[in-house]
Amino acid sequence: MSENKKYRSFGLTELAVDNATSIFIVSLMILLFGLQSYDAVPKEQFPEIDFPQVFVNTPYFGNSASDIESLVTREIEKELQSVDGVKNIASTSVQDFSIITVEFNSGEDIDEAIRRVKDAVDKAKPNLPNDLDTEPSVLDINLAEIPIVTVNISGDFTSDELLHYAEFLQEEIEAIDEVARAEIKGEMEREVKIDIDLRRMESMEVSFSDVENAIAMENMTMSSGEIVNNNFRRAVRVVGEFTNMEELKNMIVKSEDLRPVYLKDIADVTFGFKERTSIAREDGFPVISLNVVKRQGKNLLTAADRLKEVIAESSKKLPDGLKISLFNDQSVNTKDQVSNLENSIISGVILVTLVLLFFLGLRNAMFVGMAIPLSMLMGILFIYLSGVTLNIVVLFALILALGLLVDNGIVVVENIYRYVQNGYPLGQAARRGAGEVALPIIASTATTLAAFLPLAFWPGLVGSFMQYMPITLIIVLTSSLFVALVINPVFAATFMKLEPTELEPQAEAKVRRNVLIGLAAMLVVGLLGWVAGALWLRNLMGLSIMVSAVQFFLFRGGHSVSKIISYPG
């Protein structure tokens, strides 16, 4: 190519090289805001998606499966079939229970779907049996409602004492900003038991309905209107709810011939516990659990760390024999995944730099290596701004992008370096080198993104999970393209230089001598540090020797290979 021949230019690169100071500021802003976004972006186990399924559960105790199906399930299904957006209705009728699963089309607003299902259930209620113990309940699946950790409280204490300590911890945990609620599970619920003596009841001509009606009418608080006192109108109410067992025992059930029949005359009244259907124990002691649910959109890791701090502080106010342990802590897996991402990024920078040392030298290899953290931080910045959480799918996409985002930087930096070798000034080499390969790397990146783009439109529940992967890849790879065409040319135009093997023989010999002197000096300092017991100085000098040796000898070997490839004759 003649010197006067017009070279292919890329406008964005031209603008960046001409305004290098602005690009340095932009790079610093990407670094700072990217790190801040990485720290602030919510991290959790799974993406926060809505399952397009609604469940209608109806208990009807004492009835067979066939009766449940004919009396409950079919009546509710008739109304549900007219609900808009329903894809499929499936039902299961078992002894004492009816379960109906309503599946909606993907993309339906789950809150609106729940409202429509509740309206349909309300329409079906007049056709349901009058003696239903509990009305039908409408539920949905929400991953945000899955507990992030279970706090187990156990020890050699009574059930009431454990419940008291659990309620204390519940208040402390729910005061955390990232926690929505802490649900107590496993406590023994209190209940009043009235064991009626059938013979005494019959001898006094008292029926079960008499007992039921008497308790219902006596155990209530009612309004008694208003009273005007000193020109102020005040509300009056009559408090009639039972406050202790003696009031309940001395309640009059029936009066015959002016002779009252008290409840204690026909029944034994006790204040005990409900019958337990499950038992949890730890080290032989009973357990009460707290299921901690995180607020939607909050950081899982921050919530877990704050929770552990609160438990540590609250433990000082609780008895010594009380054991508090964590079970099913989701933050452990999430921390491992985030740590793997950080290790992969660091390892990627190191490996890319070592490979490029073989051909370009340390300084020029770092131009490509910087594309990894900058592209990642740009991607995480956009992820944070879009409100997406850093979940398992996004982390997988970020790790997958590690092997793809350095390609553009390698091509651009190598082409710029080639122009520098041919004697072009740094600024002109940056413009020519980046402009010459701009369209090919844009086309290459576009074809890669086109392969992942259809995944963003994957329908159904699986598509709701997987759409985060192509979106993340598109963001990160587009960021790597920006780094390669805008940031890398500016850094190359400012800091790139020829390596020693490209210099005159005298200069090359001088550099070789200086490297050997530096290695020897670091070796002596390291040995002195070892003798003096300063292990940190020995390790630092050892690491410096390794890096310097790898940089010098690998580059010389790579340059020899490049000569063989370029000039095989």
Coordinates of C-alpha atoms in Angstrom, one line a residue:
M1 CA 0.0 0.0 0.0
S2 CA 1.5 3.4 -1.0
E3 CA 1.8 6.1 1.7
N4 CA -0.6 8.4 -0.1
K5 CA -3.3 5.7 -0.7
K6 CA -6.4 6.3 1.4
Y7 CA -6.6 3.8 4.3
R8 CA -9.8 2.4 5.6
S9 CA -11.0 4.4 8.7
F10 CA -13.5 3.8 11.4
G11 CA -15.1 7.0 12.7
L12 CA -15.5 5.9 16.3
T13 CA -11.9 5.0 16.6
E14 CA -10.8 8.2 14.9
L15 CA -12.8 10.2 17.4
A16 CA -11.5 8.2 20.3
V17 CA -7.8 8.6 19.3
D18 CA -8.3 12.3 18.7
N19 CA -9.8 12.7 22.2
A20 CA -7.6 10.4 24.2
T21 CA -8.1 12.2 27.5
S22 CA -11.8 11.8 27.3
I23 CA -11.4 8.0 26.7
F24 CA -9.1 7.7 29.7
I25 CA -11.8 9.4 31.8
V26 CA -14.5 7.1 30.3
S27 CA -12.3 4.0 31.1
L28 CA -11.9 5.2 34.7
M29 CA -15.6 5.8 35.0
I30 CA -16.3 2.3 33.7
L31 CA -13.9 0.8 36.2
L32 CA -15.3 2.8 39.2
F33 CA -19.0 2.5 38.3
G34 CA -18.6 -1.1 37.2
L35 CA -17.0 -2.1 40.6
Q36 CA -19.8 -0.2 42.4
S37 CA -22.5 -2.0 40.3
Y38 CA -20.9 -5.3 41.0
D39 CA -21.0 -4.7 44.7
A40 CA -24.6 -3.4 44.6
V41 CA -26.2 -5.7 42.1
P42 CA -28.6 -8.2 43.9
K43 CA -27.0 -11.6 44.0
E44 CA -29.3 -14.7 44.5
Q45 CA -29.6 -18.3 43.6
F46 CA -32.3 -18.3 40.9
P47 CA -33.8 -15.6 38.6
E48 CA -36.9 -13.9 39.8
I49 CA -39.5 -15.2 37.3
D50 CA -43.2 -15.8 37.5
F51 CA -44.4 -19.4 37.1
P52 CA -47.6 -19.4 34.9
Q53 CA -49.4 -21.7 37.2
V54 CA -52.1 -21.1 39.9
F55 CA -53.2 -23.7 42.4
V56 CA -56.7 -24.0 43.9
N57 CA -56.6 -26.1 47.1
T58 CA -59.8 -27.2 48.9
P59 CA -59.9 -29.4 52.0
Y60 CA -63.1 -31.3 52.7
F61 CA -62.5 -33.7 55.6
G62 CA -64.3 -36.9 56.0
N63 CA -65.1 -37.5 52.3
S64 CA -63.8 -40.0 49.8
A65 CA -62.0 -39.1 46.6
S66 CA -65.0 -39.7 44.5
D67 CA -67.2 -37.4 46.6
I68 CA -64.4 -34.7 46.5
E69 CA -64.4 -34.9 42.7
S70 CA -68.1 -34.7 42.2
L71 CA -68.9 -32.1 45.0
V72 CA -65.9 -29.8 44.9
T73 CA -63.5 -30.4 42.0
R74 CA -66.0 -30.4 39.1
E75 CA -67.9 -27.4 40.4
I76 CA -64.8 -25.3 40.5
E77 CA -63.5 -26.6 37.2
K78 CA -66.7 -25.5 35.5
E79 CA -66.0 -21.8 36.4
L80 CA -62.3 -22.0 35.7
Q81 CA -62.9 -23.1 32.1
S82 CA -64.3 -19.7 31.3
V83 CA -61.2 -17.8 32.6
D84 CA -59.2 -16.0 29.8
G85 CA -55.6 -17.0 29.1
V86 CA -55.9 -20.5 30.5
K87 CA -53.7 -23.1 28.7
N88 CA -54.5 -26.2 30.7
I89 CA -56.5 -27.3 33.8
A90 CA -55.4 -30.4 35.7
S91 CA -57.0 -31.7 38.9
T92 CA -56.3 -34.3 41.6
S93 CA -59.0 -35.5 44.0
V94 CA -57.8 -37.5 47.0
Q95 CA -59.2 -38.4 50.4
D96 CA -60.2 -35.1 52.1
F97 CA -58.6 -32.9 49.6
S98 CA -59.0 -31.3 46.1
I99 CA -56.1 -29.8 44.1
I100 CA -56.6 -28.0 40.8
T101 CA -53.7 -26.7 38.8
V102 CA -54.5 -23.9 36.3
E103 CA -51.7 -23.3 33.8
F104 CA -51.7 -20.0 31.9
N105 CA -50.1 -19.0 28.6
S106 CA -46.5 -17.7 28.9
G107 CA -46.4 -14.0 29.1
E108 CA -49.6 -13.7 31.2
D109 CA -49.5 -11.2 34.1
I110 CA -49.5 -13.7 37.0
D111 CA -51.1 -11.2 39.4
E112 CA -54.0 -10.6 37.0
A113 CA -54.3 -14.3 36.4
I114 CA -54.6 -14.9 40.2
R115 CA -57.3 -12.3 40.4
R116 CA -59.3 -14.0 37.6
V117 CA -59.0 -17.4 39.2
K118 CA -60.2 -16.0 42.6
D119 CA -63.2 -14.4 40.8
A120 CA -64.0 -17.8 39.2
V121 CA -63.7 -19.6 42.6
D122 CA -66.0 -17.0 44.2
K123 CA -68.6 -17.8 41.5
A124 CA -68.3 -21.5 42.3
K125 CA -68.8 -21.1 46.1
P126 CA -72.6 -21.2 46.0
N127 CA -72.4 -24.6 44.4
L128 CA -70.0 -26.1 46.9
P129 CA -71.1 -28.0 50.0
N130 CA -72.2 -25.8 52.9
D131 CA -70.2 -27.8 55.5
L132 CA -66.8 -27.0 54.0
D133 CA -64.3 -26.6 56.9
T134 CA -62.1 -24.2 54.9
E135 CA -62.8 -22.1 51.9
P136 CA -60.8 -22.8 48.7
S137 CA -57.4 -21.2 48.7
V138 CA -55.7 -19.8 45.6
L139 CA -51.9 -20.0 45.5
D140 CA -49.0 -19.4 43.1
I141 CA -45.4 -20.3 43.0
N142 CA -43.0 -17.4 43.7
L143 CA -39.2 -18.1 43.8
A144 CA -38.8 -14.9 45.8
E145 CA -40.8 -16.6 48.6
I146 CA -38.4 -19.5 49.0
P147 CA -36.6 -19.1 52.3
I148 CA -32.9 -18.2 51.9
V149 CA -32.0 -19.8 55.2
T150 CA -33.6 -21.7 58.0
V151 CA -32.6 -20.8 61.6
N152 CA -33.0 -23.7 64.0
I153 CA -33.4 -23.0 67.7
S154 CA -33.0 -25.9 70.1
G155 CA -31.9 -26.7 73.6
D156 CA -33.0 -28.2 76.9
F157 CA -35.9 -25.9 77.3
T158 CA -39.7 -26.1 77.4
S159 CA -41.8 -25.5 74.3
D160 CA -43.0 -22.2 75.6
E161 CA -39.5 -21.0 76.4
L162 CA -38.2 -22.0 72.9
L163 CA -41.2 -20.2 71.3
H164 CA -40.4 -17.1 73.4
Y165 CA -36.8 -17.1 72.2
A166 CA -37.9 -17.7 68.6
E167 CA -40.2 -14.8 68.8
F168 CA -37.4 -12.6 70.1
L169 CA -35.1 -13.7 67.2
Q170 CA -38.0 -13.2 64.8
E171 CA -38.3 -9.5 65.8
E172 CA -34.6 -9.0 65.5
I173 CA -34.3 -10.7 62.1
E174 CA -37.4 -8.9 60.6
A175 CA -35.7 -5.6 61.5
I176 CA -33.1 -6.3 58.7
D177 CA -33.9 -4.2 55.6
E178 CA -33.2 -7.1 53.2
V179 CA -35.5 -9.5 55.0
A180 CA -39.2 -9.5 54.2
R181 CA -40.3 -11.8 57.1
A182 CA -39.2 -14.7 59.3
E183 CA -41.9 -17.4 59.7
I184 CA -41.9 -19.6 62.8
K185 CA -42.3 -23.3 62.2
G186 CA -42.4 -26.3 64.5
E187 CA -43.8 -24.6 67.5
M188 CA -46.4 -26.5 69.6
E189 CA -49.7 -24.5 69.2
R190 CA -51.8 -24.0 72.2
E191 CA -55.5 -25.0 72.3
V192 CA -58.3 -25.3 74.8
K193 CA -59.6 -28.9 75.0
I194 CA -63.1 -29.6 76.2
D195 CA -63.6 -33.3 77.0
I196 CA -67.3 -33.8 77.5
D197 CA -68.6 -36.6 79.6
L198 CA -71.4 -38.0 77.6
R199 CA -73.3 -39.6 80.5
R200 CA -73.3 -36.5 82.6
M201 CA -74.3 -34.4 79.6
E202 CA -77.3 -36.7 78.9
S203 CA -78.4 -36.8 82.5
M204 CA -78.6 -33.0 82.6
E205 CA -80.3 -33.0 79.2
V206 CA -77.6 -30.9 77.5
S207 CA -76.8 -31.4 73.8
F208 CA -73.7 -30.7 71.8
S209 CA -75.3 -27.8 70.1
D210 CA -76.1 -26.2 73.5
V211 CA -72.4 -26.3 74.4
E212 CA -71.3 -25.0 71.0
N213 CA -73.8 -22.1 71.0
A214 CA -73.0 -21.2 74.6
I215 CA -69.3 -20.9 73.9
A216 CA -69.9 -19.0 70.6
M217 CA -72.2 -16.5 72.2
E218 CA -70.2 -15.9 75.4
N219 CA -66.7 -15.6 73.9
M220 CA -67.2 -12.4 71.9
T221 CA -66.7 -8.7 72.2
M222 CA -69.4 -6.4 70.8
S223 CA -70.0 -2.7 70.3
S224 CA -72.5 -1.0 72.5
G225 CA -72.9 2.3 70.6
E226 CA -71.7 5.6 71.8
I227 CA -71.9 7.8 75.0
V228 CA -71.6 11.6 75.3
N229 CA -69.6 12.7 78.3
N230 CA -68.4 16.3 78.8
N231 CA -69.3 17.1 75.2
F232 CA -67.1 14.3 73.9
R233 CA -68.6 11.3 72.0
R234 CA -66.9 8.1 73.0
A235 CA -67.4 4.5 71.7
V236 CA -68.5 1.9 74.1
R237 CA -67.9 -1.9 73.8
V238 CA -68.6 -4.9 76.0
V239 CA -65.6 -7.2 76.4
G240 CA -66.8 -10.7 76.7
E241 CA -63.9 -12.9 75.5
F242 CA -62.5 -15.5 77.8
T243 CA -59.2 -14.6 79.5
N244 CA -58.6 -17.7 81.6
M245 CA -59.7 -21.2 82.1
E246 CA -61.8 -20.5 85.2
E247 CA -64.1 -18.2 83.2
L248 CA -64.6 -20.9 80.6
K249 CA -65.3 -23.6 83.3
N250 CA -67.8 -21.4 85.1
M251 CA -69.7 -20.6 81.9
I252 CA -73.4 -21.5 82.1
V253 CA -74.3 -23.9 79.3
K254 CA -78.0 -24.3 80.0
S255 CA -80.5 -23.5 82.7
E256 CA -83.3 -25.8 83.7
D257 CA -85.9 -25.0 86.4
L258 CA -83.7 -22.1 87.5
R259 CA -80.8 -24.5 88.0
P260 CA -77.8 -23.5 85.9
V261 CA -75.6 -26.1 84.3
Y262 CA -72.0 -25.1 84.2
L263 CA -69.5 -26.3 81.6
K264 CA -67.3 -27.8 84.4
D265 CA -70.3 -30.0 85.4
I266 CA -70.3 -31.9 82.2
A267 CA -66.8 -31.6 80.8
D268 CA -63.1 -31.4 81.7
V269 CA -61.6 -28.2 80.4
T270 CA -57.8 -28.0 79.9
F271 CA -55.4 -25.7 78.3
G272 CA -52.9 -27.8 76.4
F273 CA -51.2 -28.3 73.0
K274 CA -52.6 -29.3 69.6
E275 CA -51.8 -32.8 68.4
R276 CA -48.5 -32.8 66.6
T277 CA -48.3 -34.2 63.1
S278 CA -44.5 -33.9 62.8
I279 CA -41.5 -33.8 65.2
A280 CA -38.1 -32.1 64.7
R281 CA -35.3 -32.7 67.1
E282 CA -31.6 -31.9 67.2
D283 CA -29.2 -33.6 69.6
G284 CA -32.2 -35.0 71.4
F285 CA -33.8 -31.7 72.0
P286 CA -36.9 -30.2 70.3
V287 CA -36.4 -27.6 67.6
I288 CA -38.3 -24.5 66.5
S289 CA -37.3 -23.1 63.1
L290 CA -37.4 -19.6 61.5
N291 CA -37.8 -19.6 57.7
V292 CA -36.2 -16.3 56.6
V293 CA -37.6 -14.9 53.4
K294 CA -35.7 -12.2 51.5
R295 CA -37.3 -9.0 50.1
Q296 CA -37.7 -9.2 46.4
G297 CA -34.9 -7.5 44.5
K298 CA -32.5 -7.4 47.5
N299 CA -29.0 -8.8 47.7
L300 CA -29.0 -12.4 49.0
L301 CA -25.4 -12.2 50.2
T302 CA -25.9 -9.0 52.0
A303 CA -29.1 -10.4 53.7
A304 CA -27.2 -13.5 54.8
D305 CA -24.3 -11.5 56.2
R306 CA -26.6 -9.2 58.1
L307 CA -28.6 -12.1 59.4
K308 CA -25.5 -13.8 60.8
E309 CA -24.4 -10.5 62.4
V310 CA -27.9 -10.1 64.0
I311 CA -27.8 -13.7 65.3
A312 CA -24.4 -13.2 66.8
E313 CA -25.5 -10.1 68.6
S314 CA -28.8 -11.6 69.7
S315 CA -27.1 -14.8 71.0
K316 CA -25.5 -12.6 73.7
K317 CA -28.9 -11.8 75.1
L318 CA -30.1 -15.5 75.1
P319 CA -29.3 -18.3 77.6
D320 CA -26.0 -20.2 77.1
G321 CA -27.6 -23.6 76.6
L322 CA -29.6 -22.4 73.6
K323 CA -28.2 -23.6 70.3
I324 CA -28.8 -21.6 67.2
S325 CA -27.8 -23.2 63.9
L326 CA -28.3 -22.4 60.2
F327 CA -29.8 -24.9 57.7
N328 CA -30.2 -24.8 53.9
D329 CA -28.2 -21.5 53.6
Q330 CA -28.6 -20.5 49.9
S331 CA -25.9 -17.9 50.3
V332 CA -23.2 -20.6 50.5
N333 CA -23.8 -21.8 46.9
T334 CA -24.3 -18.2 45.7
K335 CA -21.0 -17.2 47.2
D336 CA -19.3 -20.1 45.6
Q337 CA -20.7 -19.2 42.2
V338 CA -19.7 -15.5 42.6
S339 CA -16.2 -16.6 43.8
N340 CA -15.9 -18.9 40.7
L341 CA -16.7 -16.0 38.5
E342 CA -14.1 -13.8 40.1
N343 CA -11.5 -16.6 39.9
S344 CA -12.4 -17.2 36.3
I345 CA -12.0 -13.5 35.4
I346 CA -8.6 -13.2 37.2
S347 CA -7.4 -16.5 35.7
G348 CA -8.6 -15.4 32.3
V349 CA -6.6 -12.1 32.5
I350 CA -3.5 -14.0 33.6
L351 CA -3.7 -16.8 31.0
V352 CA -4.5 -14.3 28.2
T353 CA -1.5 -12.2 29.2
L354 CA 0.8 -15.2 29.4
V355 CA -0.2 -16.4 26.0
L356 CA 0.2 -13.0 24.4
L357 CA 3.5 -12.6 26.2
F358 CA 4.7 -15.2 23.8
F359 CA 4.1 -12.9 20.8
L360 CA 3.6 -9.3 21.9
G361 CA 5.4 -8.7 25.2
L362 CA 4.1 -7.7 28.6
R363 CA 3.0 -4.1 27.8
N364 CA 1.1 -5.0 24.6
A365 CA -0.4 -8.1 26.1
M366 CA -1.9 -6.1 28.9
F367 CA -3.8 -4.0 26.3
V368 CA -5.7 -7.1 25.4
G369 CA -5.9 -8.4 29.0
M370 CA -7.6 -5.2 30.1
A371 CA -10.5 -6.0 27.8
I372 CA -11.7 -8.8 30.2
P373 CA -12.3 -6.7 33.3
L374 CA -13.5 -3.6 31.4
S375 CA -16.0 -5.7 29.3
M376 CA -17.2 -7.6 32.3
L377 CA -17.7 -4.4 34.4
M378 CA -19.5 -2.7 31.5
G379 CA -21.8 -5.7 31.2
I380 CA -22.5 -5.8 35.0
L381 CA -23.1 -2.1 34.9
F382 CA -25.9 -2.5 32.3
I383 CA -27.2 -5.6 34.1
Y384 CA -27.5 -3.5 37.3
L385 CA -29.2 -0.6 35.6
S386 CA -31.7 -3.0 33.9
G387 CA -32.7 -4.4 37.3
V388 CA -31.6 -8.0 36.6
T389 CA -30.1 -10.0 39.5
L390 CA -26.8 -11.7 39.4
N391 CA -28.2 -15.3 39.4
I392 CA -26.9 -18.7 38.4
V393 CA -27.9 -18.2 34.7
V394 CA -26.3 -14.8 34.4
L395 CA -23.1 -16.1 36.1
F396 CA -23.0 -19.0 33.7
A397 CA -23.3 -16.5 30.7
L398 CA -20.5 -14.3 32.1
I399 CA -18.2 -17.3 32.5
L400 CA -19.1 -18.4 29.0
A401 CA -18.3 -15.0 27.6
L402 CA -14.8 -15.1 29.0
G403 CA -13.5 -17.1 26.1
L404 CA -15.2 -14.9 23.5
L405 CA -14.6 -11.3 24.5
V406 CA -10.8 -11.2 24.0
D407 CA -10.9 -12.1 20.3
N408 CA -11.7 -8.6 19.2
G409 CA -9.0 -7.1 21.4
I410 CA -6.3 -9.5 20.1
V411 CA -7.1 -8.7 16.4
V412 CA -7.1 -4.9 17.0
V413 CA -3.9 -4.8 19.2
E414 CA -2.0 -7.1 16.9
N415 CA -2.8 -5.1 13.8
I416 CA -1.9 -1.9 15.5
Y417 CA 1.4 -3.5 16.6
R418 CA 2.1 -4.6 13.0
Y419 CA 1.8 -1.0 11.8
V420 CA 4.1 0.2 14.6
Q421 CA 6.6 -2.4 13.5
N422 CA 6.4 -1.0 9.9
G423 CA 7.4 2.4 11.2
Y424 CA 4.1 4.2 11.5
P425 CA 3.7 6.8 14.4
L426 CA 1.6 5.5 17.3
G427 CA -1.5 7.6 16.6
Q428 CA -1.5 6.8 12.9
A429 CA -0.9 3.1 13.6
A430 CA -3.8 3.0 16.0
R431 CA -6.1 4.6 13.4
R432 CA -5.0 2.4 10.6
G433 CA -4.8 -0.8 12.6
A434 CA -8.2 -0.5 14.2
G435 CA -9.9 0.9 11.1
E436 CA -8.6 -1.9 8.9
V437 CA -10.2 -4.7 11.0
A438 CA -13.2 -2.8 12.3
L439 CA -15.8 -4.2 9.9
P440 CA -14.5 -7.9 10.1
I441 CA -14.6 -8.0 13.9
I442 CA -18.0 -6.3 13.9
A443 CA -19.3 -9.0 11.5
S444 CA -17.6 -11.7 13.6
T445 CA -19.3 -10.5 16.8
A446 CA -22.6 -10.1 15.1
T447 CA -22.6 -13.7 13.8
T448 CA -21.8 -14.9 17.3
L449 CA -24.6 -12.9 18.8
A450 CA -27.0 -14.1 16.1
A451 CA -26.4 -17.7 17.2
F452 CA -27.6 -16.8 20.7
L453 CA -30.3 -14.3 19.8
P454 CA -33.1 -16.9 19.2
L455 CA -32.7 -18.1 22.9
A456 CA -34.0 -14.7 24.0
F457 CA -37.4 -15.6 22.4
W458 CA -37.6 -19.1 23.8
P459 CA -41.2 -19.5 25.0
G460 CA -42.5 -21.1 28.1
L461 CA -41.1 -21.6 31.6
V462 CA -37.7 -22.7 30.3
G463 CA -37.5 -19.7 28.1
S464 CA -38.1 -17.4 31.1
F465 CA -35.0 -18.9 32.8
M466 CA -32.8 -19.1 29.7
Q467 CA -33.5 -15.6 28.3
Y468 CA -31.0 -14.2 30.8
M469 CA -28.1 -16.1 29.1
P470 CA -28.4 -14.5 25.6
I471 CA -29.2 -11.1 27.0
T472 CA -26.0 -11.2 29.2
L473 CA -23.9 -12.5 26.3
I474 CA -25.2 -9.8 24.0
I475 CA -24.4 -7.1 26.5
V476 CA -20.9 -8.4 27.4
L477 CA -19.8 -9.1 23.8
T478 CA -21.1 -5.7 22.6
S479 CA -19.1 -4.2 25.5
S480 CA -15.9 -6.1 24.3
L481 CA -16.5 -4.7 20.8
F482 CA -16.6 -1.1 22.3
V483 CA -13.4 -1.8 24.3
A484 CA -11.6 -3.2 21.2
L485 CA -12.5 -0.3 18.8
V486 CA -12.5 2.6 21.3
I487 CA -10.5 2.0 24.4
N488 CA -7.7 -0.4 23.1
P489 CA -6.6 2.0 20.3
V490 CA -6.3 4.9 22.7
F491 CA -4.2 3.0 25.1
A492 CA -2.1 1.6 22.3
A493 CA -1.6 5.0 20.7
T494 CA -0.4 6.3 24.1
F495 CA 1.6 3.4 25.7
M496 CA 2.6 0.9 22.9
K497 CA 6.2 0.5 22.1
L498 CA 8.4 -2.0 20.3
E499 CA 9.9 -4.8 22.3
P500 CA 13.7 -5.2 22.7
T501 CA 13.9 -7.8 19.9
E502 CA 12.7 -5.2 17.4
L503 CA 15.5 -2.7 18.4
E504 CA 19.0 -2.2 17.2
P505 CA 21.5 -4.9 18.3
Q506 CA 23.2 -2.5 20.6
A507 CA 19.9 -1.5 22.3
E508 CA 18.9 -5.2 22.5
A509 CA 22.2 -6.1 24.2
K510 CA 21.7 -3.3 26.7
V511 CA 18.2 -4.4 27.5
R512 CA 19.4 -8.0 27.9
R513 CA 22.1 -6.8 30.3
N514 CA 19.7 -4.7 32.3
V515 CA 17.3 -7.6 32.6
L516 CA 20.0 -10.0 33.9
I517 CA 21.3 -7.3 36.4
G518 CA 17.7 -6.8 37.6
L519 CA 17.1 -10.5 38.0
A520 CA 20.4 -10.9 39.9
A521 CA 19.6 -7.9 42.2
M522 CA 16.1 -9.3 43.0
L523 CA 17.7 -12.7 43.7
V524 CA 20.1 -11.2 46.2
V525 CA 17.4 -9.2 47.9
G526 CA 15.2 -12.3 48.1
L527 CA 18.1 -14.3 49.7
L528 CA 18.8 -11.5 52.2
G529 CA 15.1 -11.4 53.1
W530 CA 15.1 -15.2 53.5
V531 CA 18.1 -15.0 55.8
A532 CA 16.6 -12.1 57.8
G533 CA 13.3 -14.0 58.2
A534 CA 11.3 -11.5 56.1
L535 CA 9.3 -14.1 54.2
W536 CA 7.1 -11.5 52.6
L537 CA 10.2 -9.9 50.9
R538 CA 11.4 -13.3 49.8
N539 CA 8.0 -14.1 48.2
L540 CA 7.8 -10.7 46.6
M541 CA 11.2 -11.0 45.0
G542 CA 10.5 -14.5 43.9
L543 CA 7.2 -13.5 42.2
S544 CA 9.0 -10.5 40.5
I545 CA 11.8 -12.8 39.2
M546 CA 9.2 -15.3 37.7
V547 CA 7.2 -12.5 36.0
S548 CA 10.3 -10.8 34.6
A549 CA 11.8 -14.1 33.3
V550 CA 8.5 -15.2 31.8
Q551 CA 8.1 -11.9 30.1
F552 CA 11.6 -11.8 28.7
F553 CA 12.2 -15.3 27.6
L554 CA 8.7 -16.1 26.4
F555 CA 8.6 -13.0 24.2
R556 CA 12.0 -13.9 22.7
G557 CA 10.8 -17.4 22.0
G558 CA 7.6 -16.1 20.5
H559 CA 9.5 -13.7 18.3
S560 CA 11.6 -16.5 16.9
V561 CA 8.5 -18.5 16.2
S562 CA 6.9 -15.5 14.4
K563 CA 10.0 -15.2 12.2
I564 CA 9.8 -18.9 11.3
I565 CA 6.1 -18.5 10.4
S566 CA 6.6 -15.3 8.5
Y567 CA 9.8 -16.3 6.7
P568 CA 9.7 -20.1 6.4
G569 CA 12.6 -20.0 3.9

